[in-house]
Amino acid sequence: MPNTANNHHSQSPKSAIRAYLGGSFDPVHNGHLQMAMYVYEHLLPIAKQQQRELYVSLLPNARSPFKEDSTNPKHRLAMLKLATQESPLYINELELWQAPPVYTIDSVQILRARYPNDSLIFIMGMDSARSLEHWKNGLQLTDYVNLWVFDREENFDSDIDTDINTDIYTDKNFSKNELQHSLTSQLPKLLQPFIVDSVLQLLTANPQSLTNSFGVKNSHQGYIFIDPSPVAAVSSTRVRQQLYQQLPQAPQSLNITHSADMQIASIVPINDIIANTAPNSLAKWLNPAVYQYIIAHQLYSAAQFR
């Protein structure tokens, strides 16, 4: 399966479909991979039908502007490579080696310039989408890319990684239309006119003669798809906390090697990962190879600070 650090692909006769999931991935966990694979699975039949190339990439940042520090980029990249080696996912290093702060608006401008004819999609959680007006030129992201937004009602921490929330649709009296209206109302008002009803509409170009806020002529107007699919509530911050608490005392007690069958290559429906059948959350959410790398390099543990 493909797994490249910088996916500079030659232009195919037809425009490609490129989707990006950004975050610190500190560490990468199965919640990240499940979301990216969910997007991949939904885009793949469309790409095949339209005879277009499909690239779904993880886009690690240099250091989140919302965090004081983060793990060395070389370690985060190594863990990403281990986690995706048996998957069709790519890794894009566009932001990784830049000196922070690195802003999303700069990245989408670069990607739009690099792939002017492709369908570009940024994947994010609703917690990020609702705060776009506080990002640097965040309301201008749709001048360059489409947004695929997943809901995440319960914020367990301030981690900006796009993770998944699970039990928010248990109220059967909450209709689909009410849910969609509720999700739509959470976006900044200036972005609400760009909301569409299906993923397919993200792949339909909308040429317009626009001059964006930077004074740059731009022929692209992106759309926003709000996906009501439930996604699991886990964060890299919580994983780090558990690693810090557990690894110095009894690393073998985690029994994570018994979860070797949880390779991302065996794609499961996104809702199937909700049931907590693993003996502990680390075994459930960390790829075994990633866990072994963390142990070998003494990451996220008291040993890291000795």
mmCIF file of C-alpha atoms in Angstrom:
data_model
loop_
_atom_site.group_PDB
_atom_site.id
_atom_site.type_symbol
_atom_site.label_atom_id
_atom_site.label_comp_id
_atom_site.label_asym_id
_atom_site.label_seq_id
_atom_site.Cartn_x
_atom_site.Cartn_y
_atom_site.Cartn_z
ATOM 1 C CA MET A 1 0.000 0.000 0.000
ATOM 2 C CA PRO A 2 1.206 3.552 -0.663
ATOM 3 C CA ASN A 3 2.714 5.495 2.213
ATOM 4 C CA THR A 4 4.755 8.504 1.185
ATOM 5 C CA ALA A 5 6.149 11.334 3.250
ATOM 6 C CA ASN A 6 5.565 13.966 0.576
ATOM 7 C CA ASN A 7 2.914 13.040 -1.949
ATOM 8 C CA HIS A 8 3.960 15.061 -4.974
ATOM 9 C CA HIS A 9 2.042 13.123 -7.605
ATOM 10 C CA SER A 10 2.151 13.804 -11.293
ATOM 11 C CA GLN A 11 -0.973 15.311 -12.721
ATOM 12 C CA SER A 12 -3.313 12.728 -14.172
ATOM 13 C CA PRO A 13 -5.526 13.494 -17.202
ATOM 14 C CA LYS A 14 -8.452 13.941 -14.810
ATOM 15 C CA SER A 15 -8.222 16.003 -11.674
ATOM 16 C CA ALA A 16 -7.519 14.081 -8.504
ATOM 17 C CA ILE A 17 -9.392 14.037 -5.208
ATOM 18 C CA ARG A 18 -7.198 14.973 -2.246
ATOM 19 C CA ALA A 19 -8.388 14.928 1.361
ATOM 20 C CA TYR A 20 -6.306 15.999 4.364
ATOM 21 C CA LEU A 21 -6.679 15.340 8.073
ATOM 22 C CA GLY A 22 -4.488 17.717 10.031
ATOM 23 C CA GLY A 23 -3.343 17.544 13.633
ATOM 24 C CA SER A 24 -0.392 17.126 15.918
ATOM 25 C CA PHE A 25 -0.741 13.293 15.968
ATOM 26 C CA ASP A 26 1.081 13.296 19.274
ATOM 27 C CA PRO A 27 0.758 10.346 19.268
ATOM 28 C CA VAL A 28 -1.258 9.123 16.308
ATOM 29 C CA HIS A 29 -4.040 6.830 17.508
ATOM 30 C CA ASN A 30 -6.682 4.651 15.909
ATOM 31 C CA GLY A 31 -9.283 7.412 16.210
ATOM 32 C CA HIS A 32 -7.288 9.449 13.680
ATOM 33 C CA LEU A 33 -6.887 6.453 11.399
ATOM 34 C CA GLN A 34 -10.527 5.418 11.605
ATOM 35 C CA MET A 35 -11.685 8.892 10.617
ATOM 36 C CA ALA A 36 -9.258 9.064 7.685
ATOM 37 C CA MET A 37 -10.285 5.580 6.565
ATOM 38 C CA TYR A 38 -13.966 6.510 6.869
ATOM 39 C CA VAL A 39 -13.351 9.402 4.467
ATOM 40 C CA TYR A 40 -11.310 7.145 2.187
ATOM 41 C CA GLU A 41 -14.033 4.487 2.041
ATOM 42 C CA HIS A 42 -16.688 7.049 1.179
ATOM 43 C CA LEU A 43 -14.613 8.766 -1.494
ATOM 44 C CA LEU A 44 -13.207 5.629 -3.131
ATOM 45 C CA PRO A 45 -16.363 4.525 -5.012
ATOM 46 C CA ILE A 46 -16.893 8.080 -6.219
ATOM 47 C CA ALA A 47 -13.288 8.320 -7.393
ATOM 48 C CA LYS A 48 -13.604 4.996 -9.223
ATOM 49 C CA GLN A 49 -16.851 6.023 -10.868
ATOM 50 C CA GLN A 50 -15.345 9.324 -11.997
ATOM 51 C CA GLN A 51 -12.043 7.636 -12.913
ATOM 52 C CA ARG A 52 -10.064 9.982 -10.691
ATOM 53 C CA GLU A 53 -7.070 9.349 -8.452
ATOM 54 C CA LEU A 54 -7.729 9.491 -4.710
ATOM 55 C CA TYR A 55 -5.240 10.558 -2.018
ATOM 56 C CA VAL A 56 -6.265 10.754 1.624
ATOM 57 C CA SER A 57 -3.395 12.165 3.678
ATOM 58 C CA LEU A 58 -2.526 12.825 7.286
ATOM 59 C CA LEU A 59 -1.071 16.322 7.607
ATOM 60 C CA PRO A 60 1.022 16.587 10.792
ATOM 61 C CA ASN A 61 1.775 20.102 11.967
ATOM 62 C CA ALA A 62 5.090 21.446 13.202
ATOM 63 C CA ARG A 63 3.640 22.305 16.586
ATOM 64 C CA SER A 64 0.087 23.216 17.427
ATOM 65 C CA PRO A 65 -0.262 26.918 18.310
ATOM 66 C CA PHE A 66 -2.630 25.728 21.069
ATOM 67 C CA LYS A 67 0.071 23.702 22.853
ATOM 68 C CA GLU A 68 3.179 24.767 24.715
ATOM 69 C CA ASP A 69 5.324 22.022 23.243
ATOM 70 C CA SER A 70 5.037 18.768 21.381
ATOM 71 C CA THR A 71 7.065 15.680 20.627
ATOM 72 C CA ASN A 72 9.964 15.956 18.194
ATOM 73 C CA PRO A 73 8.649 15.894 14.604
ATOM 74 C CA LYS A 74 10.938 12.992 13.697
ATOM 75 C CA HIS A 75 9.220 10.813 16.331
ATOM 76 C CA ARG A 76 5.720 11.851 15.290
ATOM 77 C CA LEU A 77 6.553 11.146 11.645
ATOM 78 C CA ALA A 78 8.031 7.751 12.518
ATOM 79 C CA MET A 79 4.879 6.809 14.440
ATOM 80 C CA LEU A 80 2.689 7.942 11.550
ATOM 81 C CA LYS A 81 4.655 5.767 9.140
ATOM 82 C CA LEU A 82 4.264 2.759 11.426
ATOM 83 C CA ALA A 83 0.546 3.358 11.861
ATOM 84 C CA THR A 84 -0.174 3.732 8.137
ATOM 85 C CA GLN A 85 2.228 1.199 6.621
ATOM 86 C CA GLU A 86 -0.550 -1.324 5.912
ATOM 87 C CA SER A 87 -3.110 1.244 4.808
ATOM 88 C CA PRO A 88 -3.882 3.301 1.683
ATOM 89 C CA LEU A 89 -3.315 6.518 3.625
ATOM 90 C CA TYR A 90 -0.568 8.993 2.802
ATOM 91 C CA ILE A 91 1.495 11.309 4.984
ATOM 92 C CA ASN A 92 2.048 14.877 3.818
ATOM 93 C CA GLU A 93 5.001 16.667 5.435
ATOM 94 C CA LEU A 94 4.083 20.134 4.199
ATOM 95 C CA GLU A 95 3.822 21.638 7.695
ATOM 96 C CA LEU A 96 5.964 19.269 9.711
ATOM 97 C CA TRP A 97 9.391 20.826 9.255
ATOM 98 C CA GLN A 98 8.349 24.466 9.259
ATOM 99 C CA ALA A 99 9.125 26.706 12.213
ATOM 100 C CA PRO A 100 5.956 27.342 14.213
ATOM 101 C CA PRO A 101 3.555 28.937 14.178
ATOM 102 C CA VAL A 102 2.276 27.395 10.944
ATOM 103 C CA TYR A 103 -1.203 28.470 9.910
ATOM 104 C CA THR A 104 -3.746 26.393 8.018
ATOM 105 C CA ILE A 105 -4.580 29.249 5.653
ATOM 106 C CA ASP A 106 -0.963 29.265 4.427
ATOM 107 C CA SER A 107 -1.055 25.515 3.876
ATOM 108 C CA VAL A 108 -4.278 25.560 1.871
ATOM 109 C CA GLN A 109 -2.924 28.346 -0.325
ATOM 110 C CA ILE A 110 0.166 26.244 -1.053
ATOM 111 C CA LEU A 111 -1.912 23.148 -1.796
ATOM 112 C CA ARG A 112 -4.304 25.053 -4.066
ATOM 113 C CA ALA A 113 -1.348 26.485 -5.978
ATOM 114 C CA ARG A 114 0.239 23.030 -6.205
ATOM 115 C CA TYR A 115 -2.981 21.306 -7.326
ATOM 116 C CA PRO A 116 -5.037 24.012 -9.067
ATOM 117 C CA ASN A 117 -7.416 21.600 -10.805
ATOM 118 C CA ASP A 118 -7.922 19.013 -8.057
ATOM 119 C CA SER A 119 -10.729 18.673 -5.543
ATOM 120 C CA LEU A 120 -9.181 19.532 -2.177
ATOM 121 C CA ILE A 121 -10.913 18.601 1.081
ATOM 122 C CA PHE A 122 -9.873 19.454 4.636
ATOM 123 C CA ILE A 123 -11.279 17.196 7.353
ATOM 124 C CA MET A 124 -11.960 18.677 10.782
ATOM 125 C CA GLY A 125 -14.121 18.360 13.861
ATOM 126 C CA MET A 126 -17.023 20.671 14.603
ATOM 127 C CA ASP A 127 -15.131 21.970 17.626
ATOM 128 C CA SER A 128 -12.522 23.341 15.206
ATOM 129 C CA ALA A 129 -15.025 24.465 12.564
ATOM 130 C CA ARG A 130 -17.085 26.527 14.982
ATOM 131 C CA SER A 131 -13.969 28.463 16.000
ATOM 132 C CA LEU A 132 -12.696 29.243 12.499
ATOM 133 C CA GLU A 133 -13.356 32.954 12.886
ATOM 134 C CA HIS A 134 -10.682 32.942 15.579
ATOM 135 C CA TRP A 135 -8.100 31.289 13.326
ATOM 136 C CA LYS A 136 -5.794 33.360 11.188
ATOM 137 C CA ASN A 137 -8.027 34.114 8.156
ATOM 138 C CA GLY A 138 -10.010 31.006 9.063
ATOM 139 C CA LEU A 139 -13.143 32.193 7.267
ATOM 140 C CA GLN A 140 -11.156 32.283 4.026
ATOM 141 C CA LEU A 141 -10.308 28.558 4.054
ATOM 142 C CA THR A 142 -13.199 27.862 1.681
ATOM 143 C CA ASP A 143 -11.602 30.190 -0.861
ATOM 144 C CA TYR A 144 -9.160 27.327 -1.434
ATOM 145 C CA VAL A 145 -10.540 24.022 -0.150
ATOM 146 C CA ASN A 146 -13.732 22.222 0.768
ATOM 147 C CA LEU A 147 -14.398 21.297 4.402
ATOM 148 C CA TRP A 148 -15.675 17.916 5.625
ATOM 149 C CA VAL A 149 -16.804 18.530 9.197
ATOM 150 C CA PHE A 150 -17.514 15.834 11.792
ATOM 151 C CA ASP A 151 -19.434 16.647 14.926
ATOM 152 C CA ARG A 152 -17.699 16.427 18.273
ATOM 153 C CA GLU A 153 -20.006 17.630 20.996
ATOM 154 C CA GLU A 154 -18.004 16.509 24.002
ATOM 155 C CA ASN A 155 -14.659 18.265 24.277
ATOM 156 C CA PHE A 156 -12.649 16.223 26.735
ATOM 157 C CA ASP A 157 -9.720 18.615 26.534
ATOM 158 C CA SER A 158 -8.250 21.411 24.458
ATOM 159 C CA ASP A 159 -6.524 19.031 22.014
ATOM 160 C CA ILE A 160 -7.197 20.268 18.511
ATOM 161 C CA ASP A 161 -6.807 16.856 16.902
ATOM 162 C CA THR A 162 -9.870 15.720 15.017
ATOM 163 C CA ASP A 163 -11.228 12.862 17.088
ATOM 164 C CA ILE A 164 -14.525 11.102 17.236
ATOM 165 C CA ASN A 165 -17.642 11.370 19.404
ATOM 166 C CA THR A 166 -20.012 8.481 19.966
ATOM 167 C CA ASP A 167 -23.169 8.808 21.988
ATOM 168 C CA ILE A 168 -24.668 12.046 20.750
ATOM 169 C CA TYR A 169 -27.434 10.580 18.619
ATOM 170 C CA THR A 170 -29.149 8.361 21.156
ATOM 171 C CA ASP A 171 -32.216 10.588 21.398
ATOM 172 C CA LYS A 172 -34.604 9.058 18.872
ATOM 173 C CA ASN A 173 -36.872 12.098 19.150
ATOM 174 C CA PHE A 174 -34.138 14.247 17.641
ATOM 175 C CA SER A 175 -34.954 14.181 13.920
ATOM 176 C CA LYS A 176 -32.407 14.258 11.147
ATOM 177 C CA ASN A 177 -33.527 17.727 10.086
ATOM 178 C CA GLU A 178 -33.279 19.024 13.644
ATOM 179 C CA LEU A 179 -29.823 17.538 13.962
ATOM 180 C CA GLN A 180 -28.668 19.107 10.692
ATOM 181 C CA HIS A 181 -30.093 22.478 11.697
ATOM 182 C CA SER A 182 -28.359 22.249 15.064
ATOM 183 C CA LEU A 183 -25.020 21.427 13.453
ATOM 184 C CA THR A 184 -25.400 24.117 10.781
ATOM 185 C CA SER A 185 -26.126 26.794 13.374
ATOM 186 C CA GLN A 186 -22.801 26.092 15.077
ATOM 187 C CA LEU A 187 -20.761 27.277 12.103
ATOM 188 C CA PRO A 188 -19.815 30.946 11.754
ATOM 189 C CA LYS A 189 -22.657 32.692 9.908
ATOM 190 C CA LEU A 190 -20.431 33.754 7.032
ATOM 191 C CA LEU A 191 -19.739 30.076 6.238
ATOM 192 C CA GLN A 192 -23.284 28.749 6.518
ATOM 193 C CA PRO A 193 -24.233 29.621 2.888
ATOM 194 C CA PHE A 194 -21.573 27.193 1.670
ATOM 195 C CA ILE A 195 -23.047 24.127 3.400
ATOM 196 C CA VAL A 196 -24.085 21.301 1.046
ATOM 197 C CA ASP A 197 -26.080 18.110 1.549
ATOM 198 C CA SER A 198 -23.706 15.467 0.246
ATOM 199 C CA VAL A 199 -20.052 14.569 -0.129
ATOM 200 C CA LEU A 200 -20.497 14.460 -3.896
ATOM 201 C CA GLN A 201 -21.078 18.206 -3.931
ATOM 202 C CA LEU A 202 -17.612 18.750 -2.479
ATOM 203 C CA LEU A 203 -16.221 17.329 -5.696
ATOM 204 C CA THR A 204 -18.125 19.659 -7.999
ATOM 205 C CA ALA A 205 -16.147 22.730 -8.931
ATOM 206 C CA ASN A 206 -17.868 26.078 -8.612
ATOM 207 C CA PRO A 207 -15.845 28.447 -10.786
ATOM 208 C CA GLN A 208 -16.313 32.063 -9.800
ATOM 209 C CA SER A 209 -14.393 35.219 -10.451
ATOM 210 C CA LEU A 210 -13.342 35.963 -6.895
ATOM 211 C CA THR A 211 -10.882 38.304 -5.333
ATOM 212 C CA ASN A 212 -10.235 36.981 -1.859
ATOM 213 C CA SER A 213 -9.205 38.892 1.248
ATOM 214 C CA PHE A 214 -5.556 38.703 0.173
ATOM 215 C CA GLY A 215 -6.300 40.502 -3.094
ATOM 216 C CA VAL A 216 -5.502 37.317 -5.016
ATOM 217 C CA LYS A 217 -7.645 36.245 -7.934
ATOM 218 C CA ASN A 218 -9.115 32.853 -7.176
ATOM 219 C CA SER A 219 -11.422 30.718 -9.334
ATOM 220 C CA HIS A 220 -12.401 28.289 -6.595
ATOM 221 C CA GLN A 221 -15.216 28.420 -4.103
ATOM 222 C CA GLY A 222 -15.230 25.601 -1.607
ATOM 223 C CA TYR A 223 -18.209 23.983 0.075
ATOM 224 C CA ILE A 224 -18.809 22.536 3.531
ATOM 225 C CA PHE A 225 -20.301 19.113 4.246
ATOM 226 C CA ILE A 226 -21.337 18.433 7.844
ATOM 227 C CA ASP A 227 -21.231 14.686 8.444
ATOM 228 C CA PRO A 228 -23.642 13.568 11.182
ATOM 229 C CA SER A 229 -21.865 10.224 11.596
ATOM 230 C CA PRO A 230 -20.967 9.570 15.231
ATOM 231 C CA VAL A 231 -17.257 9.424 15.907
ATOM 232 C CA ALA A 232 -15.453 8.185 18.990
ATOM 233 C CA ALA A 233 -14.410 10.516 21.774
ATOM 234 C CA VAL A 234 -10.701 10.001 22.313
ATOM 235 C CA SER A 235 -7.843 12.472 22.143
ATOM 236 C CA SER A 236 -4.094 12.418 21.888
ATOM 237 C CA THR A 237 -3.982 14.428 25.090
ATOM 238 C CA ARG A 238 -5.817 11.727 27.017
ATOM 239 C CA VAL A 239 -3.612 9.014 25.488
ATOM 240 C CA ARG A 240 -0.518 10.952 26.559
ATOM 241 C CA GLN A 241 -1.873 11.285 30.081
ATOM 242 C CA GLN A 242 -2.479 7.559 30.352
ATOM 243 C CA LEU A 243 0.945 6.761 28.944
ATOM 244 C CA TYR A 244 2.581 9.100 31.432
ATOM 245 C CA GLN A 245 0.695 7.520 34.319
ATOM 246 C CA GLN A 246 1.102 3.880 33.338
ATOM 247 C CA LEU A 247 4.335 3.351 31.437
ATOM 248 C CA PRO A 248 6.860 4.020 34.230
ATOM 249 C CA GLN A 249 5.057 1.658 36.638
ATOM 250 C CA ALA A 250 4.117 -1.405 34.646
ATOM 251 C CA PRO A 251 4.451 -1.158 30.878
ATOM 252 C CA GLN A 252 3.856 -4.883 30.396
ATOM 253 C CA SER A 253 0.487 -4.737 32.139
ATOM 254 C CA LEU A 254 -1.045 -2.972 29.172
ATOM 255 C CA ASN A 255 -1.026 -6.223 27.204
ATOM 256 C CA ILE A 256 -1.234 -4.226 24.019
ATOM 257 C CA THR A 257 0.445 -6.892 21.912
ATOM 258 C CA HIS A 258 -2.787 -8.874 22.139
ATOM 259 C CA SER A 259 -4.399 -6.228 19.948
ATOM 260 C CA ALA A 260 -2.216 -7.014 16.939
ATOM 261 C CA ASP A 261 -5.319 -7.862 14.924
ATOM 262 C CA MET A 262 -6.385 -4.222 15.126
ATOM 263 C CA GLN A 263 -4.371 -3.286 12.056
ATOM 264 C CA ILE A 264 -5.921 -0.488 10.089
ATOM 265 C CA ALA A 265 -5.740 -2.630 6.952
ATOM 266 C CA SER A 266 -8.755 -4.593 8.197
ATOM 267 C CA ILE A 267 -11.140 -1.704 7.686
ATOM 268 C CA VAL A 268 -14.168 -1.843 9.946
ATOM 269 C CA PRO A 269 -17.262 0.356 9.938
ATOM 270 C CA ILE A 270 -16.684 3.469 11.986
ATOM 271 C CA ASN A 271 -19.465 2.596 14.439
ATOM 272 C CA ASP A 272 -17.887 -0.790 15.211
ATOM 273 C CA ILE A 273 -15.031 0.801 17.120
ATOM 274 C CA ILE A 274 -17.415 2.326 19.640
ATOM 275 C CA ALA A 275 -17.838 -0.836 21.746
ATOM 276 C CA ASN A 276 -15.017 -0.951 24.294
ATOM 277 C CA THR A 277 -13.908 -4.586 24.231
ATOM 278 C CA ALA A 278 -10.199 -3.985 24.772
ATOM 279 C CA PRO A 279 -8.767 -4.595 28.266
ATOM 280 C CA ASN A 280 -7.763 -0.941 28.464
ATOM 281 C CA SER A 281 -8.030 2.158 26.332
ATOM 282 C CA LEU A 282 -4.363 2.173 25.297
ATOM 283 C CA ALA A 283 -4.675 -1.305 23.827
ATOM 284 C CA LYS A 284 -7.807 -0.159 22.065
ATOM 285 C CA TRP A 285 -6.518 3.078 20.585
ATOM 286 C CA LEU A 286 -2.800 2.582 19.902
ATOM 287 C CA ASN A 287 -1.441 0.594 17.000
ATOM 288 C CA PRO A 288 0.894 -2.072 18.494
ATOM 289 C CA ALA A 289 3.837 -0.896 16.378
ATOM 290 C CA VAL A 290 3.275 2.675 17.576
ATOM 291 C CA TYR A 291 3.116 1.508 21.174
ATOM 292 C CA GLN A 292 6.386 -0.409 20.814
ATOM 293 C CA TYR A 293 8.017 2.690 19.306
ATOM 294 C CA ILE A 294 6.830 4.769 22.270
ATOM 295 C CA ILE A 295 8.339 2.240 24.673
ATOM 296 C CA ALA A 296 11.626 2.020 22.759
ATOM 297 C CA HIS A 297 12.065 5.807 22.696
ATOM 298 C CA GLN A 298 10.651 6.435 26.187
ATOM 299 C CA LEU A 299 8.048 8.897 24.940
ATOM 300 C CA TYR A 300 5.193 10.222 27.097
ATOM 301 C CA SER A 301 6.589 8.735 30.303
ATOM 302 C CA ALA A 302 8.439 9.890 33.373
ATOM 303 C CA ALA A 303 11.605 8.481 31.821
ATOM 304 C CA GLN A 304 11.351 11.158 29.140
ATOM 305 C CA PHE A 305 11.922 13.835 31.778
ATOM 306 C CA ARG A 306 14.750 12.230 33.762
#
